[in-house]
Amino acid sequence: MSDEGGQKQEYVEQGEFERDTNYVADRITKHARRPGHGPVDGELWPVEPGRYRLVAAKACPWANRAIIVRDLLGLQDVISLGTPGPTHDARSWTFDLDEGGRDPVLGIERLREAYLKRFPGYERGITVPAVVEESSGELVTNDYPWITHDFFFEWREHHRDGAPDLWPEHLREEMDEVMQRVFTEVNNGVYRCGFAGSQDAYEAAYARLWSTLEWLEERLADRRYLMGEAITEADVRLFTTLARFDAVYHGHFKCNRVKLTEMPHLWGYARDLFQTPGFGDNTDFEQIKQHYYLVHTDINPSGIVPAGPDPAVWLTAHGRG
């Protein structure tokens, strides 16, 4: 089984979903210096406008966050974007949306080609987002948490004027805690529900997910964004799961206590972000639905893609200004 990032997944004996989090640990850093934190393995590549291509499918929440951060920071002219189609097979993501089924810059039909060019015989999952060097066509990294982190910290000289401070220094310690809980209990929590291999594992995952969604609903009752009055990386990470919740996770992954639209603070918050440039314009509900309902044949063997919900509700007034 694989999730929408293309990752091979594992299950513990009790039927609990466990995400494979082993990635190519290379990073792109200013002057290719080794920071004092982060992965100790892997190579460091230099920040260089025009050298790299972000390959990220809008269907995938992990990739979608990289697309959103790239746009928020104004990196469109220095890091190009390739967008695979919404579905993939066991081998790789494919460039179904491009003319001739090939990425127009890399000239490849499958993202797997960039992985194999760097690592012949590569046996792990072919995941998005991935950063590829345009000149060589080789994979640089697929370590998605560090991709967006480094877009902010390492590419700062190339940010647009007025770009948001996605990692405010005085909030970073609390923000790390919030993002960790969002990742384990929400971003990954919906997958623990959807891919649970036993009733007990599912019910435990369901309880953890909803405990944290209740916490988030309460947290957002008296603040506009997760960390206060300004958008941060934490909001990007939560948004991509919320955007998929009613369309996919509520039914497809059995996260069906209530819908997002029935949680007033989370729903207003999600619409507020959706209507912010960089978020909604990079959210494609049709691609999202096509991915989950067509790729997860073990969960949805009929391959029928639901017609709803109506995306127009995302443009209604959110009342959080």
Short mmCIF file of C-alpha atoms in Angstrom, two decimals:
data_model
loop_
_atom_site.label_atom_id
_atom_site.label_comp_id
_atom_site.label_asym_id
_atom_site.label_seq_id
_atom_site.Cartn_x
_atom_site.Cartn_y
_atom_site.Cartn_z
CA MET A 1 0.00 0.00 0.00
CA SER A 2 1.15 3.57 -0.62
CA ASP A 3 -0.17 6.97 0.39
CA GLU A 4 -0.57 9.93 -1.97
CA GLY A 5 3.08 10.90 -1.55
CA GLY A 6 4.00 7.59 -3.14
CA GLN A 7 5.54 6.24 0.05
CA LYS A 8 5.59 2.59 0.95
CA GLN A 9 3.83 2.08 4.24
CA GLU A 10 4.22 -0.42 7.04
CA TYR A 11 1.94 -1.83 9.71
CA VAL A 12 2.77 -2.95 13.21
CA GLU A 13 1.43 -6.27 14.40
CA GLN A 14 -1.62 -4.67 16.04
CA GLY A 15 -2.72 -3.20 12.71
CA GLU A 16 -1.54 0.35 13.39
CA PHE A 17 -0.42 2.42 10.42
CA GLU A 18 3.23 3.50 10.56
CA ARG A 19 4.63 6.05 8.12
CA ASP A 20 7.96 5.45 6.41
CA THR A 21 9.89 8.66 7.18
CA ASN A 22 13.25 7.81 5.61
CA TYR A 23 14.08 10.41 2.99
CA VAL A 24 17.07 11.57 0.96
CA ALA A 25 18.61 13.85 3.58
CA ASP A 26 20.34 16.32 1.25
CA ARG A 27 19.54 19.99 1.74
CA ILE A 28 19.96 23.23 -0.20
CA THR A 29 21.69 25.81 2.00
CA LYS A 30 23.17 29.26 1.59
CA HIS A 31 26.81 28.89 0.51
CA ALA A 32 26.34 25.11 0.99
CA ARG A 33 27.32 25.51 4.63
CA ARG A 34 26.35 22.85 7.13
CA PRO A 35 23.89 24.33 9.64
CA GLY A 36 24.22 23.53 13.31
CA HIS A 37 21.00 21.53 13.23
CA GLY A 38 19.11 19.22 10.93
CA PRO A 39 20.10 15.95 9.26
CA VAL A 40 23.72 14.91 9.74
CA ASP A 41 23.73 12.64 6.70
CA GLY A 42 23.40 13.74 3.12
CA GLU A 43 25.05 16.37 0.98
CA LEU A 44 24.59 20.13 1.03
CA TRP A 45 23.77 21.91 -2.22
CA PRO A 46 24.17 25.68 -2.76
CA VAL A 47 21.31 28.15 -3.06
CA GLU A 48 21.34 29.17 -6.71
CA PRO A 49 18.38 30.75 -8.56
CA GLY A 50 17.36 28.84 -11.67
CA ARG A 51 19.19 25.66 -10.70
CA TYR A 52 16.38 23.65 -9.12
CA ARG A 53 12.88 22.45 -9.94
CA LEU A 54 10.32 21.66 -7.28
CA VAL A 55 8.26 18.66 -8.39
CA ALA A 56 5.06 18.68 -6.37
CA ALA A 57 1.59 17.28 -7.08
CA LYS A 58 -1.30 19.45 -5.93
CA ALA A 59 -3.16 16.28 -4.96
CA CYS A 60 -0.65 15.48 -2.19
CA PRO A 61 -0.84 17.41 1.11
CA TRP A 62 2.88 17.05 1.82
CA ALA A 63 3.72 18.42 -1.64
CA ASN A 64 0.96 21.02 -1.55
CA ARG A 65 2.57 22.68 1.47
CA ALA A 66 5.80 23.17 -0.51
CA ILE A 67 3.86 24.79 -3.38
CA ILE A 68 2.09 27.13 -0.96
CA VAL A 69 5.29 28.17 0.86
CA ARG A 70 7.08 28.77 -2.46
CA ASP A 71 4.30 31.15 -3.50
CA LEU A 72 3.95 32.89 -0.14
CA LEU A 73 7.67 33.70 -0.14
CA GLY A 74 7.72 34.76 -3.79
CA LEU A 75 10.19 32.14 -4.98
CA GLN A 76 8.39 31.41 -8.25
CA ASP A 77 11.06 33.07 -10.38
CA VAL A 78 14.02 31.36 -8.70
CA ILE A 79 12.70 27.81 -8.20
CA SER A 80 10.62 26.38 -11.04
CA LEU A 81 7.61 24.13 -10.47
CA GLY A 82 6.69 20.83 -12.08
CA THR A 83 3.28 19.36 -11.30
CA PRO A 84 2.60 15.65 -11.81
CA GLY A 85 -0.97 14.55 -12.35
CA PRO A 86 -3.24 13.46 -9.51
CA THR A 87 -2.66 9.72 -9.78
CA HIS A 88 0.32 7.41 -9.79
CA ASP A 89 0.93 3.69 -10.09
CA ALA A 90 3.21 1.47 -8.02
CA ARG A 91 6.27 2.77 -9.87
CA SER A 92 6.01 6.53 -9.85
CA TRP A 93 4.20 9.80 -10.21
CA THR A 94 3.67 10.71 -13.87
CA PHE A 95 3.37 14.02 -15.70
CA ASP A 96 -0.12 13.44 -17.08
CA LEU A 97 -0.97 17.16 -17.12
CA ASP A 98 1.90 18.15 -19.43
CA GLU A 99 1.90 17.97 -23.21
CA GLY A 100 3.07 14.55 -24.34
CA GLY A 101 3.08 13.33 -20.75
CA ARG A 102 6.55 14.76 -20.11
CA ASP A 103 7.73 17.45 -17.73
CA PRO A 104 8.57 20.37 -20.04
CA VAL A 105 11.83 21.23 -18.24
CA LEU A 106 13.17 17.85 -17.12
CA GLY A 107 11.89 15.99 -20.17
CA ILE A 108 10.88 12.94 -18.11
CA GLU A 109 7.66 10.93 -18.08
CA ARG A 110 8.04 9.63 -14.52
CA LEU A 111 9.54 11.23 -11.44
CA ARG A 112 11.23 7.89 -10.86
CA GLU A 113 13.67 8.78 -13.65
CA ALA A 114 15.16 11.61 -11.56
CA TYR A 115 15.52 9.31 -8.54
CA LEU A 116 17.25 6.59 -10.57
CA LYS A 117 19.55 9.05 -12.29
CA ARG A 118 20.94 10.03 -8.88
CA PHE A 119 20.60 6.64 -7.19
CA PRO A 120 20.61 3.70 -9.65
CA GLY A 121 18.65 0.85 -8.14
CA TYR A 122 16.74 3.14 -5.76
CA GLU A 123 14.23 0.92 -3.95
CA ARG A 124 12.33 3.25 -1.63
CA GLY A 125 9.10 5.07 -2.47
CA ILE A 126 9.12 7.70 -5.21
CA THR A 127 7.69 10.61 -3.26
CA VAL A 128 6.62 14.20 -3.76
CA PRO A 129 7.61 16.88 -3.09
CA ALA A 130 11.01 16.38 -4.64
CA VAL A 131 13.64 18.91 -5.64
CA VAL A 132 15.50 18.07 -8.86
CA GLU A 133 18.57 19.75 -10.33
CA GLU A 134 17.49 20.98 -13.76
CA SER A 135 20.86 20.65 -15.53
CA SER A 136 21.59 17.06 -14.48
CA GLY A 137 18.01 15.86 -14.03
CA GLU A 138 19.04 14.27 -10.72
CA LEU A 139 17.06 14.20 -7.50
CA VAL A 140 18.45 16.53 -4.82
CA THR A 141 16.09 15.81 -1.92
CA ASN A 142 12.61 14.59 -1.03
CA ASP A 143 12.87 15.46 2.67
CA TYR A 144 9.68 17.52 2.70
CA PRO A 145 9.81 19.10 6.21
CA TRP A 146 13.26 20.50 5.43
CA ILE A 147 12.27 21.68 1.94
CA THR A 148 9.85 24.30 3.29
CA HIS A 149 12.09 25.07 6.27
CA ASP A 150 14.96 25.87 3.91
CA PHE A 151 12.77 27.84 1.51
CA PHE A 152 12.36 30.26 4.41
CA PHE A 153 15.76 30.24 6.11
CA GLU A 154 18.19 29.54 3.27
CA TRP A 155 16.53 31.39 0.36
CA ARG A 156 15.77 34.61 2.27
CA GLU A 157 17.77 36.84 -0.08
CA HIS A 158 15.34 35.86 -2.83
CA HIS A 159 12.06 36.35 -0.95
CA ARG A 160 9.61 38.90 -2.33
CA ASP A 161 9.22 42.25 -0.60
CA GLY A 162 6.72 41.88 2.21
CA ALA A 163 6.95 38.09 2.35
CA PRO A 164 5.46 36.72 5.59
CA ASP A 165 7.68 35.74 8.50
CA LEU A 166 6.72 32.08 8.54
CA TRP A 167 9.07 31.26 11.45
CA PRO A 168 8.89 34.18 13.92
CA GLU A 169 11.89 33.90 16.20
CA HIS A 170 10.02 34.60 19.42
CA LEU A 171 7.45 31.88 18.65
CA ARG A 172 9.67 29.09 17.33
CA GLU A 173 9.81 27.00 20.49
CA GLU A 174 6.02 26.96 20.90
CA MET A 175 5.56 26.61 17.16
CA ASP A 176 7.71 23.48 17.06
CA GLU A 177 5.47 21.93 19.70
CA VAL A 178 2.30 22.90 17.84
CA MET A 179 3.61 21.61 14.51
CA GLN A 180 4.72 18.33 16.06
CA ARG A 181 1.26 17.73 17.50
CA VAL A 182 -0.40 18.74 14.22
CA PHE A 183 1.84 16.33 12.31
CA THR A 184 1.48 13.29 14.55
CA GLU A 185 -2.19 13.67 15.44
CA VAL A 186 -3.77 15.41 12.41
CA ASN A 187 -1.60 15.34 9.25
CA ASN A 188 -0.61 11.73 9.94
CA GLY A 189 -3.59 11.01 12.19
CA VAL A 190 -6.06 10.85 9.31
CA TYR A 191 -3.84 8.21 7.68
CA ARG A 192 -3.71 6.17 10.87
CA CYS A 193 -7.52 6.08 10.69
CA GLY A 194 -7.73 5.35 6.96
CA PHE A 195 -5.02 2.69 6.82
CA ALA A 196 -5.68 1.03 10.18
CA GLY A 197 -5.48 -2.75 9.93
CA SER A 198 -7.71 -3.56 12.91
CA GLN A 199 -10.75 -2.16 14.67
CA ASP A 200 -8.77 -1.43 17.83
CA ALA A 201 -6.07 0.43 15.92
CA TYR A 202 -8.69 2.45 14.05
CA GLU A 203 -10.58 3.44 17.19
CA ALA A 204 -7.38 4.48 18.96
CA ALA A 205 -6.33 6.58 15.96
CA TYR A 206 -9.82 8.10 15.70
CA ALA A 207 -9.77 9.12 19.37
CA ARG A 208 -6.34 10.74 19.04
CA LEU A 209 -7.34 12.63 15.91
CA TRP A 210 -10.49 14.08 17.40
CA SER A 211 -8.83 14.97 20.68
CA THR A 212 -6.43 17.18 18.77
CA LEU A 213 -9.09 18.63 16.47
CA GLU A 214 -11.01 19.64 19.60
CA TRP A 215 -7.83 21.26 20.95
CA LEU A 216 -7.37 23.16 17.69
CA GLU A 217 -11.00 24.27 17.66
CA GLU A 218 -10.55 25.70 21.14
CA ARG A 219 -7.17 27.27 20.31
CA LEU A 220 -8.63 29.09 17.30
CA ALA A 221 -11.54 30.51 19.29
CA ASP A 222 -9.49 33.51 20.43
CA ARG A 223 -6.78 33.89 17.78
CA ARG A 224 -6.93 34.29 14.02
CA TYR A 225 -4.10 31.87 13.21
CA LEU A 226 -2.42 29.05 15.12
CA MET A 227 0.34 31.25 16.50
CA GLY A 228 -1.57 34.53 16.79
CA GLU A 229 -2.35 37.29 14.33
CA ALA A 230 0.00 36.31 11.48
CA ILE A 231 0.33 33.29 9.19
CA THR A 232 3.22 30.94 9.95
CA GLU A 233 4.51 27.61 8.66
CA ALA A 234 2.25 25.95 11.24
CA ASP A 235 -0.83 27.22 9.41
CA VAL A 236 0.41 25.92 6.07
CA ARG A 237 0.93 22.47 7.56
CA LEU A 238 -2.54 22.30 9.10
CA PHE A 239 -4.32 23.83 6.11
CA THR A 240 -3.44 21.08 3.64
CA THR A 241 -5.14 18.48 5.84
CA LEU A 242 -8.19 20.66 6.53
CA ALA A 243 -8.61 21.32 2.80
CA ARG A 244 -8.94 17.57 2.22
CA PHE A 245 -11.04 16.77 5.25
CA ASP A 246 -14.64 16.90 4.04
CA ALA A 247 -13.79 15.89 0.46
CA VAL A 248 -11.74 12.83 1.44
CA TYR A 249 -10.83 12.10 5.04
CA HIS A 250 -14.33 12.34 6.54
CA GLY A 251 -15.65 9.41 4.48
CA HIS A 252 -12.76 7.75 2.67
CA PHE A 253 -10.60 7.55 5.82
CA LYS A 254 -13.54 7.10 8.24
CA CYS A 255 -12.78 10.31 10.18
CA ASN A 256 -16.49 10.94 10.34
CA ARG A 257 -17.47 12.24 13.75
CA VAL A 258 -18.40 15.61 12.25
CA LYS A 259 -17.44 17.52 9.13
CA LEU A 260 -15.04 20.44 9.06
CA THR A 261 -17.99 22.66 8.13
CA GLU A 262 -19.54 21.75 11.48
CA MET A 263 -16.59 23.03 13.54
CA PRO A 264 -17.12 26.81 13.54
CA HIS A 265 -13.64 28.03 14.47
CA LEU A 266 -11.69 25.53 12.35
CA TRP A 267 -14.04 26.05 9.42
CA GLY A 268 -13.78 29.84 9.58
CA TYR A 269 -10.00 29.56 9.94
CA ALA A 270 -9.73 27.18 6.97
CA ARG A 271 -11.78 29.53 4.74
CA ASP A 272 -9.72 32.50 5.91
CA LEU A 273 -6.56 30.75 4.71
CA PHE A 274 -8.19 29.44 1.52
CA GLN A 275 -9.09 33.00 0.55
CA THR A 276 -5.51 34.18 1.15
CA PRO A 277 -3.35 34.30 -2.02
CA GLY A 278 -1.13 31.22 -2.20
CA PHE A 279 -3.57 28.87 -0.47
CA GLY A 280 -6.84 28.51 -2.38
CA ASP A 281 -5.27 29.15 -5.78
CA ASN A 282 -3.00 26.15 -5.14
CA THR A 283 -5.82 23.88 -3.93
CA ASP A 284 -7.41 21.69 -6.60
CA PHE A 285 -10.31 19.70 -5.18
CA GLU A 286 -10.81 17.63 -8.33
CA GLN A 287 -7.19 16.49 -8.33
CA ILE A 288 -7.40 15.77 -4.61
CA LYS A 289 -10.47 13.57 -5.00
CA GLN A 290 -9.16 11.83 -8.11
CA HIS A 291 -6.00 10.89 -6.29
CA TYR A 292 -7.44 9.34 -3.16
CA TYR A 293 -10.44 7.63 -4.70
CA LEU A 294 -8.57 6.24 -7.72
CA VAL A 295 -5.21 5.32 -6.19
CA HIS A 296 -6.49 3.69 -2.99
CA THR A 297 -8.14 0.75 -4.71
CA ASP A 298 -8.03 -1.32 -1.53
CA ILE A 299 -10.24 1.27 0.19
CA ASN A 300 -12.33 2.26 -2.85
CA PRO A 301 -12.29 -0.73 -5.24
CA SER A 302 -15.05 0.70 -7.45
CA GLY A 303 -12.87 3.68 -8.41
CA ILE A 304 -15.89 5.96 -8.22
CA VAL A 305 -14.93 9.56 -7.48
CA PRO A 306 -17.57 11.48 -5.49
CA ALA A 307 -19.14 14.52 -7.12
CA GLY A 308 -19.24 16.64 -3.96
CA PRO A 309 -18.81 18.54 -1.80
CA ASP A 310 -19.42 21.86 -3.55
CA PRO A 311 -16.12 23.83 -3.45
CA ALA A 312 -18.07 27.11 -3.58
CA VAL A 313 -18.54 26.93 0.20
CA TRP A 314 -14.85 27.77 0.59
CA LEU A 315 -15.53 31.25 -0.79
CA THR A 316 -18.21 32.16 1.73
CA ALA A 317 -17.53 34.83 4.34
CA HIS A 318 -15.30 33.54 7.16
CA GLY A 319 -15.77 36.40 9.63
CA ARG A 320 -12.26 36.18 11.07
CA GLY A 321 -10.77 39.46 9.85
#
